[in-house]
Amino acid sequence: MKGKTFRSPYTNVIHAGQEHDPQFGGVSVPIYQTSTFAFRDADQGADRFAGRDAGYIYTRIGNPTTKALEDNLAILEGGCGALATATGMAAVTTVYTALLDKDSHLIGTAACYGPSRTVMETEFSRFGVTADFIDTSDLGHVERLIRPNTRLLYIETPANPTLILTDLRACARLAKKHNLLLVVDNTFSSPLLQRPLDLGADVVLHSLTKFINGHSDVVGGVVIAREEALFKKLQKVLRLMGGTMDPHQAWLVLRGVKTLALRVEKAQQGAAELAPYLAAHPKVAWVNYPGLPSHPQHELAKSQMSGFGSMICFGLKGGYGAGKKMINAVKLCALAVSLGGIESLIQHPASMTHAGVPKEEREGAGITDDLIRLSVGCEGVEDLRADLEQALDKA
Ligand SMILES: *Cc1c(COP(=O)(O)O)cnc(C)c1O
């Protein structure tokens, strides 16, 4: 990976892989809003296509603004290279398309982002790909399901929305033993709280829509590979399938990522105060937050994450009837899907983000009807607590 790297994540989010604009010295990377790049002469055009000249050709294949974002994110995750995609789902489908063949088999985390599972079960299944989405925190179960045609271990940890963890080091050992690739969707943690490639993963992906951009105003995704051969394979598929990122979008994400460390820290502080507050509230039946000592995998969280994040899930004693009254009553938190923005968001996965997963499979994955998901933002925690308090009063 080319480009500057620093010791502190606070510096890396701002400067890693970044150069000032070579033409005028602009401190912010310019938006190269162009679809194509003029060649000096015919030989240069031929050299670029043949890879003898590294200059740009056409924006679907590569663009300087997008490249600045990719260089930054590759350094944050510790990969050899990054590929920015139009959306997080374009990152997921690029990984599936590049790394699976006809008749391959995948083992994935049951409580993963709903569409990552749905696209596998309804679209990739049409090409003979099969998948088992299971509780990947049970590694014995994962190993029993490995077959000769299994290619990918597709892990989300903490899982969406249950916040169940999967042991990434153990998955990496299993992947090595059985010659599988380990792919991790790291959207919930961001590279600041968890670096799967350091723990042995082969590929990491993100929905940039969430923490990395962080302002609820852009959609985007990224795929990051540990090694060059895998990176080239993913890059080839992305360029051909066309799910690449637009330069204007890349510039907005570059602007967002600069405050990632500040935002993650602030939101995490809020969650660390709100999780015990909710757990102690008389109307709350249960709370799942990796930072609570009562979380069944609190020790694993400490060993593979450098912070517990800002996602909390909980259920009320009155079930979803009471939960619905609560989410209808919040005033500061927005009732909206998505997560990882500076504003706090609350939603009901069973009827919203995970409504596409059949009820039986959803409940099997721990996404019960009473589960409410809260993405804690960067507001003052006293205001958030007051908002939750008045909404719980009405539940
Ligand atoms: C949102 C999300 C995605 C999909 O990203 P989009 O940008 O909405 O396409 C994938 N994985 C996780 C964990 C997500 O939260």
Short mmCIF file of C-alpha atoms and ligand atoms in Angstrom, two decimals:
data_model
loop_
_atom_site.label_atom_id
_atom_site.label_comp_id
_atom_site.label_asym_id
_atom_site.label_seq_id
_atom_site.Cartn_x
_atom_site.Cartn_y
_atom_site.Cartn_z
CA MET A 1 0.00 0.00 0.00
CA LYS A 2 1.43 3.33 -1.08
CA GLY A 3 0.91 6.50 0.90
CA LYS A 4 1.63 7.94 4.29
CA THR A 5 0.78 5.98 7.42
CA PHE A 6 0.89 7.31 10.98
CA ARG A 7 0.90 5.87 14.50
CA SER A 8 -2.40 7.29 15.71
CA PRO A 9 -5.82 6.46 14.26
CA TYR A 10 -6.77 10.13 14.82
CA THR A 11 -4.05 11.08 12.32
CA ASN A 12 -4.65 8.19 9.92
CA VAL A 13 -8.33 8.97 9.35
CA ILE A 14 -7.31 12.48 8.27
CA HIS A 15 -4.02 11.96 6.43
CA ALA A 16 -3.37 8.29 5.58
CA GLY A 17 -2.86 7.81 1.86
CA GLN A 18 -3.62 11.48 1.17
CA GLU A 19 -1.60 13.97 -0.90
CA HIS A 20 -2.35 17.64 -1.38
CA ASP A 21 -3.67 18.49 -4.83
CA PRO A 22 -0.55 18.43 -7.05
CA GLN A 23 -1.79 21.25 -9.29
CA PHE A 24 -2.72 24.04 -6.85
CA GLY A 25 -1.87 22.58 -3.45
CA GLY A 26 -5.50 22.31 -2.37
CA VAL A 27 -5.55 20.73 1.09
CA SER A 28 -8.77 18.87 0.27
CA VAL A 29 -8.53 16.27 -2.51
CA PRO A 30 -10.31 17.73 -5.57
CA ILE A 31 -13.39 16.10 -7.05
CA TYR A 32 -12.28 14.78 -10.43
CA GLN A 33 -15.80 14.88 -11.83
CA THR A 34 -14.96 13.37 -15.18
CA SER A 35 -16.00 10.13 -16.84
CA THR A 36 -12.92 9.84 -19.04
CA PHE A 37 -9.25 10.96 -19.17
CA ALA A 38 -7.54 12.30 -22.32
CA PHE A 39 -4.39 10.50 -23.52
CA ARG A 40 -1.41 12.59 -24.71
CA ASP A 41 -1.14 10.39 -27.78
CA ALA A 42 -2.06 6.98 -29.12
CA ASP A 43 0.97 5.31 -27.55
CA GLN A 44 0.03 6.57 -24.08
CA GLY A 45 -3.52 5.24 -24.53
CA ALA A 46 -2.12 1.85 -25.55
CA ASP A 47 0.32 1.91 -22.62
CA ARG A 48 -2.46 2.62 -20.14
CA PHE A 49 -4.58 -0.25 -21.41
CA ALA A 50 -1.57 -2.56 -21.31
CA GLY A 51 -0.73 -1.46 -17.76
CA ARG A 52 2.69 -0.01 -18.73
CA ASP A 53 1.46 3.47 -17.69
CA ALA A 54 -0.47 3.70 -14.41
CA GLY A 55 -2.47 6.81 -15.46
CA TYR A 56 -6.26 6.92 -15.52
CA ILE A 57 -8.43 5.75 -18.42
CA TYR A 58 -12.11 5.85 -17.51
CA THR A 59 -13.90 6.44 -14.20
CA ARG A 60 -15.55 3.00 -13.90
CA ILE A 61 -12.01 1.57 -14.00
CA GLY A 62 -10.42 4.17 -11.73
CA ASN A 63 -10.57 7.84 -10.69
CA PRO A 64 -8.13 9.94 -8.57
CA THR A 65 -10.76 11.07 -6.02
CA THR A 66 -12.02 7.53 -5.54
CA LYS A 67 -8.41 6.29 -5.34
CA ALA A 68 -7.64 8.77 -2.53
CA LEU A 69 -10.53 7.29 -0.52
CA GLU A 70 -9.45 3.72 -1.33
CA ASP A 71 -5.87 4.40 -0.22
CA ASN A 72 -7.11 5.86 3.06
CA LEU A 73 -9.44 2.93 3.83
CA ALA A 74 -6.86 0.29 2.87
CA ILE A 75 -4.47 1.79 5.44
CA LEU A 76 -7.16 2.02 8.14
CA GLU A 77 -7.92 -1.72 7.74
CA GLY A 78 -4.32 -2.80 7.17
CA GLY A 79 -5.01 -4.24 3.69
CA CYS A 80 -2.99 -4.25 0.46
CA GLY A 81 -5.69 -2.33 -1.39
CA ALA A 82 -9.31 -1.18 -1.24
CA LEU A 83 -12.09 -1.02 -3.81
CA ALA A 84 -14.80 1.61 -3.31
CA THR A 85 -18.26 0.51 -4.43
CA ALA A 86 -21.53 2.28 -5.18
CA THR A 87 -23.24 0.88 -2.07
CA GLY A 88 -22.49 -1.55 0.72
CA MET A 89 -24.54 -4.19 -1.12
CA ALA A 90 -22.33 -3.70 -4.20
CA ALA A 91 -19.40 -4.58 -1.92
CA VAL A 92 -21.22 -7.72 -0.70
CA THR A 93 -22.19 -8.86 -4.21
CA THR A 94 -18.70 -8.13 -5.59
CA VAL A 95 -17.27 -10.45 -2.93
CA TYR A 96 -19.86 -13.17 -3.62
CA THR A 97 -19.40 -12.93 -7.40
CA ALA A 98 -15.60 -12.87 -7.33
CA LEU A 99 -15.03 -15.55 -4.72
CA LEU A 100 -17.76 -18.12 -5.42
CA ASP A 101 -18.18 -20.41 -8.43
CA LYS A 102 -21.14 -22.33 -9.76
CA ASP A 103 -22.09 -24.93 -7.13
CA SER A 104 -19.91 -23.43 -4.38
CA HIS A 105 -21.10 -23.37 -0.78
CA LEU A 106 -20.95 -20.54 1.76
CA ILE A 107 -21.34 -20.55 5.54
CA GLY A 108 -22.53 -17.23 6.92
CA THR A 109 -23.66 -15.54 10.11
CA ALA A 110 -27.44 -15.97 10.44
CA ALA A 111 -27.94 -12.56 12.05
CA CYS A 112 -26.16 -10.66 9.30
CA TYR A 113 -27.40 -7.63 7.38
CA GLY A 114 -30.77 -8.88 5.98
CA PRO A 115 -30.11 -8.27 2.25
CA SER A 116 -26.64 -9.92 2.41
CA ARG A 117 -28.52 -13.12 3.23
CA THR A 118 -31.52 -12.52 0.99
CA VAL A 119 -29.39 -11.88 -2.14
CA MET A 120 -27.60 -15.18 -1.52
CA GLU A 121 -30.80 -17.15 -0.94
CA THR A 122 -32.86 -15.65 -3.78
CA GLU A 123 -30.33 -14.60 -6.47
CA PHE A 124 -27.03 -16.48 -6.11
CA SER A 125 -29.05 -19.67 -5.52
CA ARG A 126 -30.17 -19.33 -9.18
CA PHE A 127 -26.56 -20.04 -10.18
CA GLY A 128 -26.30 -23.15 -8.02
CA VAL A 129 -24.60 -21.50 -5.04
CA THR A 130 -25.77 -22.92 -1.71
CA ALA A 131 -25.47 -21.36 1.73
CA ASP A 132 -25.98 -22.16 5.39
CA PHE A 133 -26.63 -19.12 7.56
CA ILE A 134 -26.10 -20.22 11.14
CA ASP A 135 -25.05 -18.96 14.55
CA THR A 136 -21.33 -18.63 13.75
CA SER A 137 -20.49 -18.06 17.42
CA ASP A 138 -20.83 -21.90 17.58
CA LEU A 139 -17.59 -22.90 15.84
CA GLY A 140 -18.23 -26.62 16.23
CA HIS A 141 -21.39 -26.17 14.15
CA VAL A 142 -19.47 -24.14 11.55
CA GLU A 143 -16.87 -26.92 11.20
CA ARG A 144 -19.49 -29.68 10.91
CA LEU A 145 -21.08 -27.87 7.96
CA ILE A 146 -17.87 -27.52 5.93
CA ARG A 147 -18.07 -29.58 2.73
CA PRO A 148 -15.63 -30.14 -0.15
CA ASN A 149 -17.29 -27.30 -2.14
CA THR A 150 -17.34 -24.78 0.75
CA ARG A 151 -15.41 -21.67 -0.32
CA LEU A 152 -16.35 -18.81 1.99
CA LEU A 153 -16.85 -18.14 5.65
CA TYR A 154 -18.93 -14.95 5.68
CA ILE A 155 -18.91 -13.41 9.15
CA GLU A 156 -20.57 -10.41 10.69
CA THR A 157 -19.41 -9.63 14.24
CA PRO A 158 -20.98 -8.02 16.21
CA ALA A 159 -23.94 -9.37 14.23
CA ASN A 160 -26.77 -7.20 12.95
CA PRO A 161 -28.92 -6.64 14.95
CA THR A 162 -28.38 -9.15 17.77
CA LEU A 163 -24.82 -8.03 18.67
CA ILE A 164 -23.77 -11.68 19.03
CA LEU A 165 -20.01 -11.99 18.49
CA THR A 166 -18.06 -14.53 16.45
CA ASP A 167 -14.46 -15.38 17.38
CA LEU A 168 -12.46 -14.08 14.41
CA ARG A 169 -9.12 -15.65 15.36
CA ALA A 170 -10.79 -19.06 15.66
CA CYS A 171 -12.56 -18.55 12.31
CA ALA A 172 -9.24 -17.70 10.68
CA ARG A 173 -7.73 -20.96 12.02
CA LEU A 174 -10.72 -22.92 10.70
CA ALA A 175 -10.51 -21.20 7.32
CA LYS A 176 -6.81 -22.03 7.05
CA LYS A 177 -7.32 -25.66 8.07
CA HIS A 178 -10.06 -26.23 5.46
CA ASN A 179 -8.67 -23.93 2.75
CA LEU A 180 -11.57 -21.45 2.88
CA LEU A 181 -11.55 -17.68 2.58
CA LEU A 182 -12.64 -15.67 5.60
CA VAL A 183 -14.67 -12.56 4.73
CA VAL A 184 -15.78 -10.16 7.48
CA ASP A 185 -18.43 -7.44 7.22
CA ASN A 186 -16.89 -4.91 9.63
CA THR A 187 -19.55 -2.20 9.22
CA PHE A 188 -20.66 -2.26 12.87
CA SER A 189 -17.19 -1.69 14.32
CA SER A 190 -15.35 0.39 11.71
CA PRO A 191 -11.59 -0.21 11.45
CA LEU A 192 -11.11 1.84 14.62
CA LEU A 193 -12.67 -0.77 16.89
CA GLN A 194 -11.84 -4.00 15.07
CA ARG A 195 -9.28 -4.90 12.39
CA PRO A 196 -10.24 -8.34 11.02
CA LEU A 197 -7.26 -8.59 8.63
CA ASP A 198 -4.91 -8.41 11.65
CA LEU A 199 -6.87 -11.31 13.19
CA GLY A 200 -6.43 -13.48 10.07
CA ALA A 201 -9.32 -12.54 7.74
CA ASP A 202 -8.68 -12.48 3.97
CA VAL A 203 -11.22 -9.81 2.99
CA VAL A 204 -13.05 -7.07 4.90
CA LEU A 205 -16.03 -5.14 3.62
CA HIS A 206 -18.03 -2.16 4.84
CA SER A 207 -21.14 -0.24 4.11
CA LEU A 208 -19.56 3.24 4.08
CA THR A 209 -23.11 4.53 4.45
CA LYS A 210 -22.78 3.85 8.17
CA PHE A 211 -19.89 4.82 10.49
CA ILE A 212 -17.21 5.61 7.92
CA ASN A 213 -19.14 8.36 6.15
CA GLY A 214 -21.11 8.93 9.32
CA HIS A 215 -23.41 11.78 8.29
CA SER A 216 -26.44 9.89 6.94
CA ASP A 217 -26.05 11.63 3.58
CA VAL A 218 -24.23 9.19 1.27
CA VAL A 219 -24.48 5.51 0.36
CA GLY A 220 -21.31 3.60 -0.46
CA GLY A 221 -19.26 0.51 0.21
CA VAL A 222 -15.72 -0.81 0.19
CA VAL A 223 -13.95 -4.15 -0.16
CA ILE A 224 -10.43 -4.49 1.28
CA ALA A 225 -8.13 -7.46 0.67
CA ARG A 226 -5.14 -8.61 2.64
CA GLU A 227 -3.20 -9.94 -0.35
CA GLU A 228 -2.56 -8.76 -3.87
CA ALA A 229 -3.84 -11.86 -5.76
CA LEU A 230 -7.23 -11.67 -4.07
CA PHE A 231 -7.34 -7.89 -4.53
CA LYS A 232 -6.77 -8.27 -8.31
CA LYS A 233 -9.52 -10.87 -8.54
CA LEU A 234 -12.01 -8.62 -6.74
CA GLN A 235 -10.94 -5.58 -8.76
CA LYS A 236 -11.46 -7.37 -12.07
CA VAL A 237 -15.00 -8.42 -11.10
CA LEU A 238 -15.93 -4.98 -9.74
CA ARG A 239 -14.77 -3.21 -12.91
CA LEU A 240 -16.69 -5.65 -15.12
CA MET A 241 -19.88 -5.76 -13.04
CA GLY A 242 -19.85 -1.97 -12.76
CA GLY A 243 -20.68 -1.37 -9.10
CA THR A 244 -17.89 1.19 -8.72
CA MET A 245 -18.13 4.45 -6.80
CA ASP A 246 -18.68 7.87 -8.33
CA PRO A 247 -16.01 10.56 -7.60
CA HIS A 248 -18.46 12.99 -6.02
CA GLN A 249 -19.63 10.26 -3.66
CA ALA A 250 -15.97 9.41 -2.87
CA TRP A 251 -15.23 13.03 -2.01
CA LEU A 252 -18.15 13.15 0.43
CA VAL A 253 -16.98 9.95 2.13
CA LEU A 254 -13.41 11.35 2.31
CA ARG A 255 -14.88 14.34 4.10
CA GLY A 256 -16.79 12.07 6.48
CA VAL A 257 -13.94 9.71 7.31
CA LYS A 258 -11.76 12.53 8.65
CA THR A 259 -13.93 12.71 11.79
CA LEU A 260 -14.37 8.94 12.16
CA ALA A 261 -12.17 8.67 15.25
CA LEU A 262 -13.90 11.60 16.98
CA ARG A 263 -17.36 10.32 16.15
CA VAL A 264 -16.72 6.71 17.12
CA GLU A 265 -15.27 7.79 20.44
CA LYS A 266 -18.11 10.17 21.28
CA ALA A 267 -20.88 7.76 20.24
CA GLN A 268 -19.24 4.93 22.13
CA GLN A 269 -19.11 7.03 25.31
CA GLY A 270 -22.84 7.67 24.93
CA ALA A 271 -23.60 3.95 24.44
CA ALA A 272 -21.48 3.02 27.46
CA GLU A 273 -23.74 5.25 29.59
CA LEU A 274 -27.06 4.39 27.96
CA ALA A 275 -26.65 0.57 28.01
CA PRO A 276 -26.52 0.31 31.85
CA TYR A 277 -29.26 2.96 32.11
CA LEU A 278 -31.55 0.84 29.92
CA ALA A 279 -30.56 -2.39 31.70
CA ALA A 280 -31.62 -0.86 35.04
CA HIS A 281 -34.91 0.57 33.74
CA PRO A 282 -37.99 -1.21 35.20
CA LYS A 283 -39.73 -1.44 31.80
CA VAL A 284 -36.73 -3.03 30.03
CA ALA A 285 -36.59 -6.85 29.92
CA TRP A 286 -33.09 -7.30 28.48
CA VAL A 287 -30.21 -5.36 26.92
CA ASN A 288 -27.48 -6.66 24.64
CA TYR A 289 -24.35 -4.51 24.45
CA PRO A 290 -20.84 -6.04 24.18
CA GLY A 291 -19.57 -3.55 26.77
CA LEU A 292 -21.86 -4.83 29.53
CA PRO A 293 -20.25 -7.52 31.71
CA SER A 294 -23.59 -9.39 31.35
CA HIS A 295 -23.01 -9.77 27.56
CA PRO A 296 -22.27 -13.51 27.10
CA GLN A 297 -19.18 -12.68 25.02
CA HIS A 298 -17.90 -9.67 26.93
CA GLU A 299 -14.44 -11.29 27.25
CA LEU A 300 -14.26 -12.11 23.54
CA ALA A 301 -15.26 -8.51 22.78
CA LYS A 302 -12.34 -7.32 24.90
CA SER A 303 -9.92 -9.63 23.12
CA GLN A 304 -10.83 -8.89 19.50
CA MET A 305 -12.24 -5.35 19.62
CA SER A 306 -10.55 -2.21 20.88
CA GLY A 307 -13.91 -0.70 21.91
CA PHE A 308 -17.49 -1.90 22.33
CA GLY A 309 -19.11 0.42 19.80
CA SER A 310 -22.32 2.37 19.85
CA MET A 311 -24.97 -0.14 18.86
CA ILE A 312 -27.36 -1.38 21.56
CA CYS A 313 -30.26 -3.79 21.24
CA PHE A 314 -32.93 -4.34 23.86
CA GLY A 315 -36.45 -5.61 24.49
CA LEU A 316 -39.20 -4.27 26.72
CA LYS A 317 -41.16 -6.31 29.27
CA GLY A 318 -44.33 -5.44 27.35
CA GLY A 319 -42.88 -7.02 24.15
CA TYR A 320 -43.18 -5.30 20.80
CA GLY A 321 -46.55 -3.76 21.76
CA ALA A 322 -44.72 -1.64 24.32
CA GLY A 323 -41.67 -1.25 22.06
CA LYS A 324 -43.83 0.18 19.29
CA LYS A 325 -45.24 2.81 21.66
CA MET A 326 -41.71 3.66 22.69
CA ILE A 327 -40.31 4.08 19.16
CA ASN A 328 -43.37 6.14 18.22
CA ALA A 329 -42.70 8.43 21.21
CA VAL A 330 -39.01 9.25 20.72
CA LYS A 331 -38.39 12.86 19.71
CA LEU A 332 -34.61 13.29 19.50
CA CYS A 333 -33.76 9.81 18.19
CA ALA A 334 -35.02 9.40 14.63
CA LEU A 335 -37.22 6.41 13.86
CA ALA A 336 -35.16 5.27 10.87
CA VAL A 337 -33.15 2.34 9.57
CA SER A 338 -29.40 2.65 9.01
CA LEU A 339 -26.85 3.26 11.73
CA GLY A 340 -23.52 4.82 12.51
CA GLY A 341 -24.55 8.42 11.77
CA ILE A 342 -23.93 11.40 14.01
CA GLU A 343 -27.65 11.41 14.77
CA SER A 344 -29.13 8.66 16.95
CA LEU A 345 -31.42 6.25 15.12
CA ILE A 346 -33.88 3.70 16.49
CA GLN A 347 -35.70 0.94 14.60
CA HIS A 348 -37.52 -2.40 14.85
CA PRO A 349 -35.59 -5.04 12.82
CA ALA A 350 -38.35 -7.71 12.66
CA SER A 351 -40.70 -5.37 10.77
CA MET A 352 -38.05 -3.21 9.08
CA THR A 353 -34.43 -4.16 8.18
CA HIS A 354 -34.96 -7.90 8.61
CA ALA A 355 -38.57 -8.16 7.40
CA GLY A 356 -37.24 -9.91 4.25
CA VAL A 357 -35.88 -12.83 6.30
CA PRO A 358 -38.65 -15.43 6.90
CA LYS A 359 -40.01 -15.32 10.48
CA GLU A 360 -38.75 -18.78 11.44
CA GLU A 361 -35.20 -18.07 10.22
CA ARG A 362 -35.30 -14.63 11.81
CA GLU A 363 -36.21 -15.99 15.21
CA GLY A 364 -33.70 -18.82 14.80
CA ALA A 365 -31.07 -16.10 14.35
CA GLY A 366 -32.10 -14.40 17.60
CA ILE A 367 -33.95 -11.52 15.92
CA THR A 368 -36.98 -11.75 18.15
CA ASP A 369 -40.12 -9.66 17.64
CA ASP A 370 -39.42 -7.58 20.75
CA LEU A 371 -35.88 -6.56 19.65
CA ILE A 372 -35.33 -2.79 19.27
CA ARG A 373 -32.06 -1.55 17.79
CA LEU A 374 -30.57 1.75 18.88
CA SER A 375 -27.65 3.35 17.05
CA VAL A 376 -26.28 5.91 19.48
CA GLY A 377 -25.12 9.10 17.77
CA CYS A 378 -22.96 12.00 18.89
CA GLU A 379 -25.59 14.06 20.73
CA GLY A 380 -25.11 14.89 24.41
CA VAL A 381 -25.91 11.79 26.43
CA GLU A 382 -28.09 13.76 28.89
CA ASP A 383 -30.42 14.68 26.01
CA LEU A 384 -30.51 11.11 24.71
CA ARG A 385 -31.26 9.75 28.17
CA ALA A 386 -34.08 12.28 28.63
CA ASP A 387 -35.55 11.28 25.25
CA LEU A 388 -35.45 7.56 26.04
CA GLU A 389 -36.89 8.26 29.51
CA GLN A 390 -39.93 10.16 28.22
CA ALA A 391 -40.50 7.53 25.48
CA LEU A 392 -40.25 4.66 28.00
CA ASP A 393 -42.78 6.49 30.21
CA LYS A 394 -45.27 6.23 27.34
CA ALA A 395 -44.55 2.56 26.61
C1 LIG B 1 -26.13 -1.19 5.65
C2 LIG B 1 -25.35 -2.42 5.68
C3 LIG B 1 -24.97 -3.09 4.51
C4 LIG B 1 -25.41 -2.65 3.13
O1 LIG B 1 -24.98 -1.36 2.82
P1 LIG B 1 -25.75 -0.33 1.83
O2 LIG B 1 -24.82 0.81 1.80
O3 LIG B 1 -27.07 -0.04 2.44
O4 LIG B 1 -25.90 -1.02 0.51
C5 LIG B 1 -24.18 -4.22 4.63
N1 LIG B 1 -23.79 -4.68 5.84
C6 LIG B 1 -24.14 -4.06 6.99
C7 LIG B 1 -23.68 -4.62 8.30
C8 LIG B 1 -24.93 -2.91 6.96
O5 LIG B 1 -25.28 -2.32 8.10
#
